[in-house]
Structures are given as structure tokens and as C-alpha cells.
PDB file of C-alpha atoms in Angstrom:
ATOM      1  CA  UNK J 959     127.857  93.762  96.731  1.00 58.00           C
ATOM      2  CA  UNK J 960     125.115  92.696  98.837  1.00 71.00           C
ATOM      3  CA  UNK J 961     127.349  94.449 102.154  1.00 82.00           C
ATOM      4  CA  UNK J 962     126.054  97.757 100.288  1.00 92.00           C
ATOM      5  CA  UNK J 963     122.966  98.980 102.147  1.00 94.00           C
ATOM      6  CA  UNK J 964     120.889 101.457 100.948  1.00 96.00           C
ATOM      7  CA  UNK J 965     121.263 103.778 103.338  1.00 97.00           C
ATOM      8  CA  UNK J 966     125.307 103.560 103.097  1.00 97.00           C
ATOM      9  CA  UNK J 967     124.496 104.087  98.945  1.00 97.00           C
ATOM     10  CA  UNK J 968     122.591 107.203 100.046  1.00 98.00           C
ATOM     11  CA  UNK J 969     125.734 108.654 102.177  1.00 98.00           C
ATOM     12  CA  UNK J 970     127.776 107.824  99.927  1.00 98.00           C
ATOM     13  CA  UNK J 971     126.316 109.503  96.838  1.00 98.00           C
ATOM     14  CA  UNK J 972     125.942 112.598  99.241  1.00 98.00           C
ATOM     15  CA  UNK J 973     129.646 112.953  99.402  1.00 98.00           C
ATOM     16  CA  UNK J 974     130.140 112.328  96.015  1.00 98.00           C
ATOM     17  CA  UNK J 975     127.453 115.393  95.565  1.00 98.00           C
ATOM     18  CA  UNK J 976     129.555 117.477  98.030  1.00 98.00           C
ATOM     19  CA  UNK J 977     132.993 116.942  96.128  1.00 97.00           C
ATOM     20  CA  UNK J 978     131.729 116.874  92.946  1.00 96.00           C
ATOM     21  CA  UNK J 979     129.795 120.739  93.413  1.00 96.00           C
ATOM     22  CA  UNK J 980     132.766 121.904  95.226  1.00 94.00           C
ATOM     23  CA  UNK J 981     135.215 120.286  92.720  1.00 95.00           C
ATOM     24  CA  UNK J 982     133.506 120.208  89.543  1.00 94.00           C
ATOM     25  CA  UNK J 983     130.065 122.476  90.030  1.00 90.00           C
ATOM     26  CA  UNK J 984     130.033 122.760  86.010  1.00 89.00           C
ATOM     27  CA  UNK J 985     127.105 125.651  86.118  1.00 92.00           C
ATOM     28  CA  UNK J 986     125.884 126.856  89.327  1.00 92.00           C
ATOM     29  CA  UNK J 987     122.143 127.849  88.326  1.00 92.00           C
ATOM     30  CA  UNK J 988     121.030 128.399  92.413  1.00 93.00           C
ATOM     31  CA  UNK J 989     122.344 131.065  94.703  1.00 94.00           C
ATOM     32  CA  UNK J 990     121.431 131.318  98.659  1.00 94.00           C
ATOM     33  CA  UNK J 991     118.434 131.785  99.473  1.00 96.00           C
ATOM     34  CA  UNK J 992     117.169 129.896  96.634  1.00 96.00           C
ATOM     35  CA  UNK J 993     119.828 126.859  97.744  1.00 96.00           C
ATOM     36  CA  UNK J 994     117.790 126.699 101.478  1.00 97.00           C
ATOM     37  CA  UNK J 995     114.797 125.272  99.234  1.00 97.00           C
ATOM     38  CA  UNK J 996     116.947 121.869  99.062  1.00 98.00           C
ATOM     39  CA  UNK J 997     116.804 121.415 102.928  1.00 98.00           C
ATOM     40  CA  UNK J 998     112.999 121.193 102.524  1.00 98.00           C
ATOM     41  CA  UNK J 999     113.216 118.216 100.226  1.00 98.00           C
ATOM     42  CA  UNK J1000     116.160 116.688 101.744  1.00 98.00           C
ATOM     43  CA  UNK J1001     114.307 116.788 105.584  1.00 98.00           C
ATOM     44  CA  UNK J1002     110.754 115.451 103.791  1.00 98.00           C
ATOM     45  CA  UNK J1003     112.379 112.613 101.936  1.00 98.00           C
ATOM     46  CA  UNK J1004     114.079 111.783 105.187  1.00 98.00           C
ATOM     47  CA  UNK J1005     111.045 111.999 106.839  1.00 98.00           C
ATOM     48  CA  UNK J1006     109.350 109.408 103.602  1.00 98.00           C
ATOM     49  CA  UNK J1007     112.267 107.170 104.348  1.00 98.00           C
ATOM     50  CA  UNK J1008     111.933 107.581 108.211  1.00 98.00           C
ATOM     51  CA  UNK J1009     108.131 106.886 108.559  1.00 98.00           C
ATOM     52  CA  UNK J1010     108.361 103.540 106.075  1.00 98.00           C
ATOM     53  CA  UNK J1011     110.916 101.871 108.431  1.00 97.00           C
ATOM     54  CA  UNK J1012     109.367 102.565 111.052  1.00 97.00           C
ATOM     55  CA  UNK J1013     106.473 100.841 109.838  1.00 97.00           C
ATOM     56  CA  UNK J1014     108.397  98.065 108.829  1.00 96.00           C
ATOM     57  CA  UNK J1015     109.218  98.004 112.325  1.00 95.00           C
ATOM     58  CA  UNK J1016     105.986  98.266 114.263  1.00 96.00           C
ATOM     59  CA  UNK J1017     104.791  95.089 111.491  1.00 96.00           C
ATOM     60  CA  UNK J1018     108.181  93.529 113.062  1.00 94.00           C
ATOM     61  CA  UNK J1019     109.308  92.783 109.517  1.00 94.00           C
ATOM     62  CA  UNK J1020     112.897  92.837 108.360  1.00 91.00           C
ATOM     63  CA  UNK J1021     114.240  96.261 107.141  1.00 91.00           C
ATOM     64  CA  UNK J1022     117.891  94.860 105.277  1.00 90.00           C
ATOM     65  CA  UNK J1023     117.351  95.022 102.218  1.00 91.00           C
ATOM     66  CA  UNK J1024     119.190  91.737 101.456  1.00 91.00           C
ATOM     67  CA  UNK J1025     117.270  89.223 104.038  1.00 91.00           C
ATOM     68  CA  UNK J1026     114.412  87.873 103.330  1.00 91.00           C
ATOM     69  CA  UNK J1027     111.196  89.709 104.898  1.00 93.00           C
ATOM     70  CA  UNK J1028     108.831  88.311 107.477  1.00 93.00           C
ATOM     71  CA  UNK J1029     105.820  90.591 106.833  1.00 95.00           C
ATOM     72  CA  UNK J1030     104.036  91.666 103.759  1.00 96.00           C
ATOM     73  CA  UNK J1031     103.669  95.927 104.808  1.00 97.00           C
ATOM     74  CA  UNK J1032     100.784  97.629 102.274  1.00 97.00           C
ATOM     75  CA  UNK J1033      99.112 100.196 104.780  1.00 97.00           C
ATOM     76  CA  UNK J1034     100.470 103.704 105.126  1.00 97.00           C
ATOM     77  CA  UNK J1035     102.639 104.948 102.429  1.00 98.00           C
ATOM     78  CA  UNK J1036     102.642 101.996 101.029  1.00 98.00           C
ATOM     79  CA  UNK J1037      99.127 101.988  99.389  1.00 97.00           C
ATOM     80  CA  UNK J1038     101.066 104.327  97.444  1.00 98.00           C
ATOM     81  CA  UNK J1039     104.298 103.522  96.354  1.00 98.00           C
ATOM     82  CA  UNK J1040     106.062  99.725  96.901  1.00 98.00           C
ATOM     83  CA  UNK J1041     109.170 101.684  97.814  1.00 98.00           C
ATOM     84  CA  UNK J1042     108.634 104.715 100.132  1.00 98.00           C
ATOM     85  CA  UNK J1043     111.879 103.812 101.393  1.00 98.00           C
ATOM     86  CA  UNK J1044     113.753 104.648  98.169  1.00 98.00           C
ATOM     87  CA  UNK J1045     111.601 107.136  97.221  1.00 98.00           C
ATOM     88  CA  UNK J1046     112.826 109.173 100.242  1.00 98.00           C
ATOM     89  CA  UNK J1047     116.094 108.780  99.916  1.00 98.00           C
ATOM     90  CA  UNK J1048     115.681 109.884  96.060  1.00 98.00           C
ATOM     91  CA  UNK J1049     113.820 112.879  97.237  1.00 98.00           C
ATOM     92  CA  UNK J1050     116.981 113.286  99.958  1.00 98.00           C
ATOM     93  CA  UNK J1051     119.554 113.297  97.263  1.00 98.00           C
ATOM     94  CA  UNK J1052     117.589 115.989  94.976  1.00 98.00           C
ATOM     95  CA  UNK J1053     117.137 118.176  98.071  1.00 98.00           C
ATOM     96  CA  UNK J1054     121.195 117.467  98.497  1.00 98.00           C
ATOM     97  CA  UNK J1055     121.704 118.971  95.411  1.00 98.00           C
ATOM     98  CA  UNK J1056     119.487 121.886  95.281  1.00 98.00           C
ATOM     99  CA  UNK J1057     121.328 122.934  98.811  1.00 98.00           C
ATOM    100  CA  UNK J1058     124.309 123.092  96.600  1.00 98.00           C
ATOM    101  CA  UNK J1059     122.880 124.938  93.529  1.00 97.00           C
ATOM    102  CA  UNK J1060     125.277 122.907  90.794  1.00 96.00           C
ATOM    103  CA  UNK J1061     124.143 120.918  88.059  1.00 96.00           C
ATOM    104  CA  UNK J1062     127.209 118.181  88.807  1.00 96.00           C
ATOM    105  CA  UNK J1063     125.309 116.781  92.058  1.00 97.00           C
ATOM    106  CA  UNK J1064     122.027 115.850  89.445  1.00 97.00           C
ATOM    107  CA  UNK J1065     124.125 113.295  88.148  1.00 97.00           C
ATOM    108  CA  UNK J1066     124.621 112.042  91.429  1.00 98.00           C
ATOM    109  CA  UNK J1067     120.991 111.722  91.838  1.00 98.00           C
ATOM    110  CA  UNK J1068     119.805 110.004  88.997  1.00 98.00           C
ATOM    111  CA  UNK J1069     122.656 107.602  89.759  1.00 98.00           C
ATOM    112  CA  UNK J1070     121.326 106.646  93.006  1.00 98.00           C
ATOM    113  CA  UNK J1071     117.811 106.353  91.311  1.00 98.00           C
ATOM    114  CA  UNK J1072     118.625 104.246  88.355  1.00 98.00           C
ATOM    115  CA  UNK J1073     121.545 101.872  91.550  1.00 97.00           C
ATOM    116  CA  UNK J1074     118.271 101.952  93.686  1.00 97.00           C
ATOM    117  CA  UNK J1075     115.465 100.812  90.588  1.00 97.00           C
ATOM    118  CA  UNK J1076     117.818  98.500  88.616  1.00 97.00           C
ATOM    119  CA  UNK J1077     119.607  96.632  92.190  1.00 95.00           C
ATOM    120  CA  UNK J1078     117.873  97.129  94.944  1.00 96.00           C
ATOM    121  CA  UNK J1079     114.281  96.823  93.974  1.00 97.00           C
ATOM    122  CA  UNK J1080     114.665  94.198  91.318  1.00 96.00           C
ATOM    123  CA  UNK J1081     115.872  92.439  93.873  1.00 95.00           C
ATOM    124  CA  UNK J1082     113.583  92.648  96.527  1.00 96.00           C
ATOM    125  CA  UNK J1083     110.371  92.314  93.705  1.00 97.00           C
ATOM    126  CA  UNK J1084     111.747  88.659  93.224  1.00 96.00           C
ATOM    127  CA  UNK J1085     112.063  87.884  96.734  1.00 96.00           C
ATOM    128  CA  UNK J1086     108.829  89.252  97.442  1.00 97.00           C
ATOM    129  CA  UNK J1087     107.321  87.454  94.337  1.00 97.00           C
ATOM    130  CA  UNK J1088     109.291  84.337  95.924  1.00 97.00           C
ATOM    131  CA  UNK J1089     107.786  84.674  99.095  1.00 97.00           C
ATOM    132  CA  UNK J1090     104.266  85.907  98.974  1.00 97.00           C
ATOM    133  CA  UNK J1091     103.105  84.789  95.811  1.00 97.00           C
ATOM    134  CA  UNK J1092      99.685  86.140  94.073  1.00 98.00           C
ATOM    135  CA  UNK J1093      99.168  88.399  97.113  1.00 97.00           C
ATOM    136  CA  UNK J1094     102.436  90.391  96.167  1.00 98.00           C
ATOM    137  CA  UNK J1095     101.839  90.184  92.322  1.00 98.00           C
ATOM    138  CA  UNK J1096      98.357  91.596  92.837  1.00 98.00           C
ATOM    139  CA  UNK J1097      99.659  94.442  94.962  1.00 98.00           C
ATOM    140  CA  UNK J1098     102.317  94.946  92.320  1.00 97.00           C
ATOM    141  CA  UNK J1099      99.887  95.378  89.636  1.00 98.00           C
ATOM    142  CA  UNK J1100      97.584  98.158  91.930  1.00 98.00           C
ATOM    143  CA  UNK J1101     100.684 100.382  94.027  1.00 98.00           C
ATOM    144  CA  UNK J1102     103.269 101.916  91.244  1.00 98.00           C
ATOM    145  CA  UNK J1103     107.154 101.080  92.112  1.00 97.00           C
ATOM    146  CA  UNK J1104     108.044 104.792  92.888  1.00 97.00           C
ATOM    147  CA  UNK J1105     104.531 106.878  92.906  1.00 92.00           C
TER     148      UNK J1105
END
């Protein structure tokens, strides 16, 4: 399981919001304009998602989420939230399903949130833990996990 990166998780949970509104839209409760709203969220948690690797980047740190990482990032958005990264994508996947204006694509979303908080960052809070010690826990206990 550790082949599935997050950003493969996010693509994949944007089809899945594609068939299942087309498919299965069970109440449509947003008509166009009101669907263009969704393009807003999905290009600013992009962006969120964007701006955090690249400053995992400039710190030359590791961005897979499953190898061990080589700097400890807290500047930027992340005096904010320990997981910008996710939190974009979660913001992505609730602007996905806004665009579409069904309620079916929601359950896509909170899927990808509960997959990204229950696998993903319990994962990477014990490797962090692992590898940076009291200066991780401390951080922990001031930045919240999402915001």
C-alpha cells in the first residue's frame, strides 16, 4: 500500500467523484453558475498543496510521503497546519465536488480526508516523532494537524 501516493489518492478519488455524480448524483442541490464556485476551492487548495512542496523543496527535504524526511519544515504554512499538503488536496476534492453540484462526490471527500488523517499522517507523525524527537513533539503540541 505504501506504492499509493497521495497525490495518485487525490486523482483517484476525483474520478471516483466524476463517475459517481454522473452515475449516481443522488440529489443535485447546485446548478451552473453556482457549480463555478468549486473551481475557486479546487485552484486554492491546489495552490495550499503547491506552495507546501515547494517549500519542502527549497528546505531540500524529501516530499514521498513514505521515505523518511531529511528536514524538519515549520515556516510558512506550516506555523499553521502540520499538513498543508493534505489540507490542499482536501480543499481540492470539496472544490471537485461543488463543480459537480451532487451530494454523491461528498462522500468521496470525506473519504480522502478520513484515507489521508487515519494513513498517511499517522504515519508520517511516527516517523517524524522517530526522527526528530522533542523538537517535533513540541511543534505537534503548538501547530493543529489540519488548521
Amino acid at each position: 500500500m505504501q506504492r499509493l501516493l497521495p497525490p495518485f489518492l487525490f486523482l483517484i478519488c476525483v474520478v471516483m467523484m466524476v463517475l459517481l455524480s454522473t452515475d449516481y448524483p443522488i440529489i443535485r442541490f447546485l446548478q451552473y453558475p453556482w457549480t463555478l464556485i468549486g473551481i475557486l476551492d479546487l485552484i486554492g487548495g491546489l495552490g495550499i498543496t503547491l506552495v507546501a512542496g515547494i517549500q519542502f523543496m527549497r528546505a531540500k527535504t524529501n516530499l514521498k510521503t513514505f521515505n523518511k524526511p531529511d528536514q524538519f519544515v515549520t515556516s510558512g504554512l506550516f506555523k499553521f497546519s502540520r499538513n498543508p499538503m493534505y489540507l490542499g488536496f482536501a480543499i481540492a476534492t470539496i472544490g471537485v465536488a461543488i463543480y459537480l453540484g451532487a451530494l454523491s462526490p461528498f462522500f468521496i471527500c470525506i473519504l480522502f480526508i478520513v484515507i489521508a488523517d487515519r494513513w498517511y499522517i499517522t504515519y508520517e507523525e511516527r516517523v517524524m516523532a522517530d526522527t526528530f524527537g522533542q523538537d517535533y513533539m513540541d511543534y505537534k503540541a503548538k501547530v493543529r494537524r489540519w488548521i
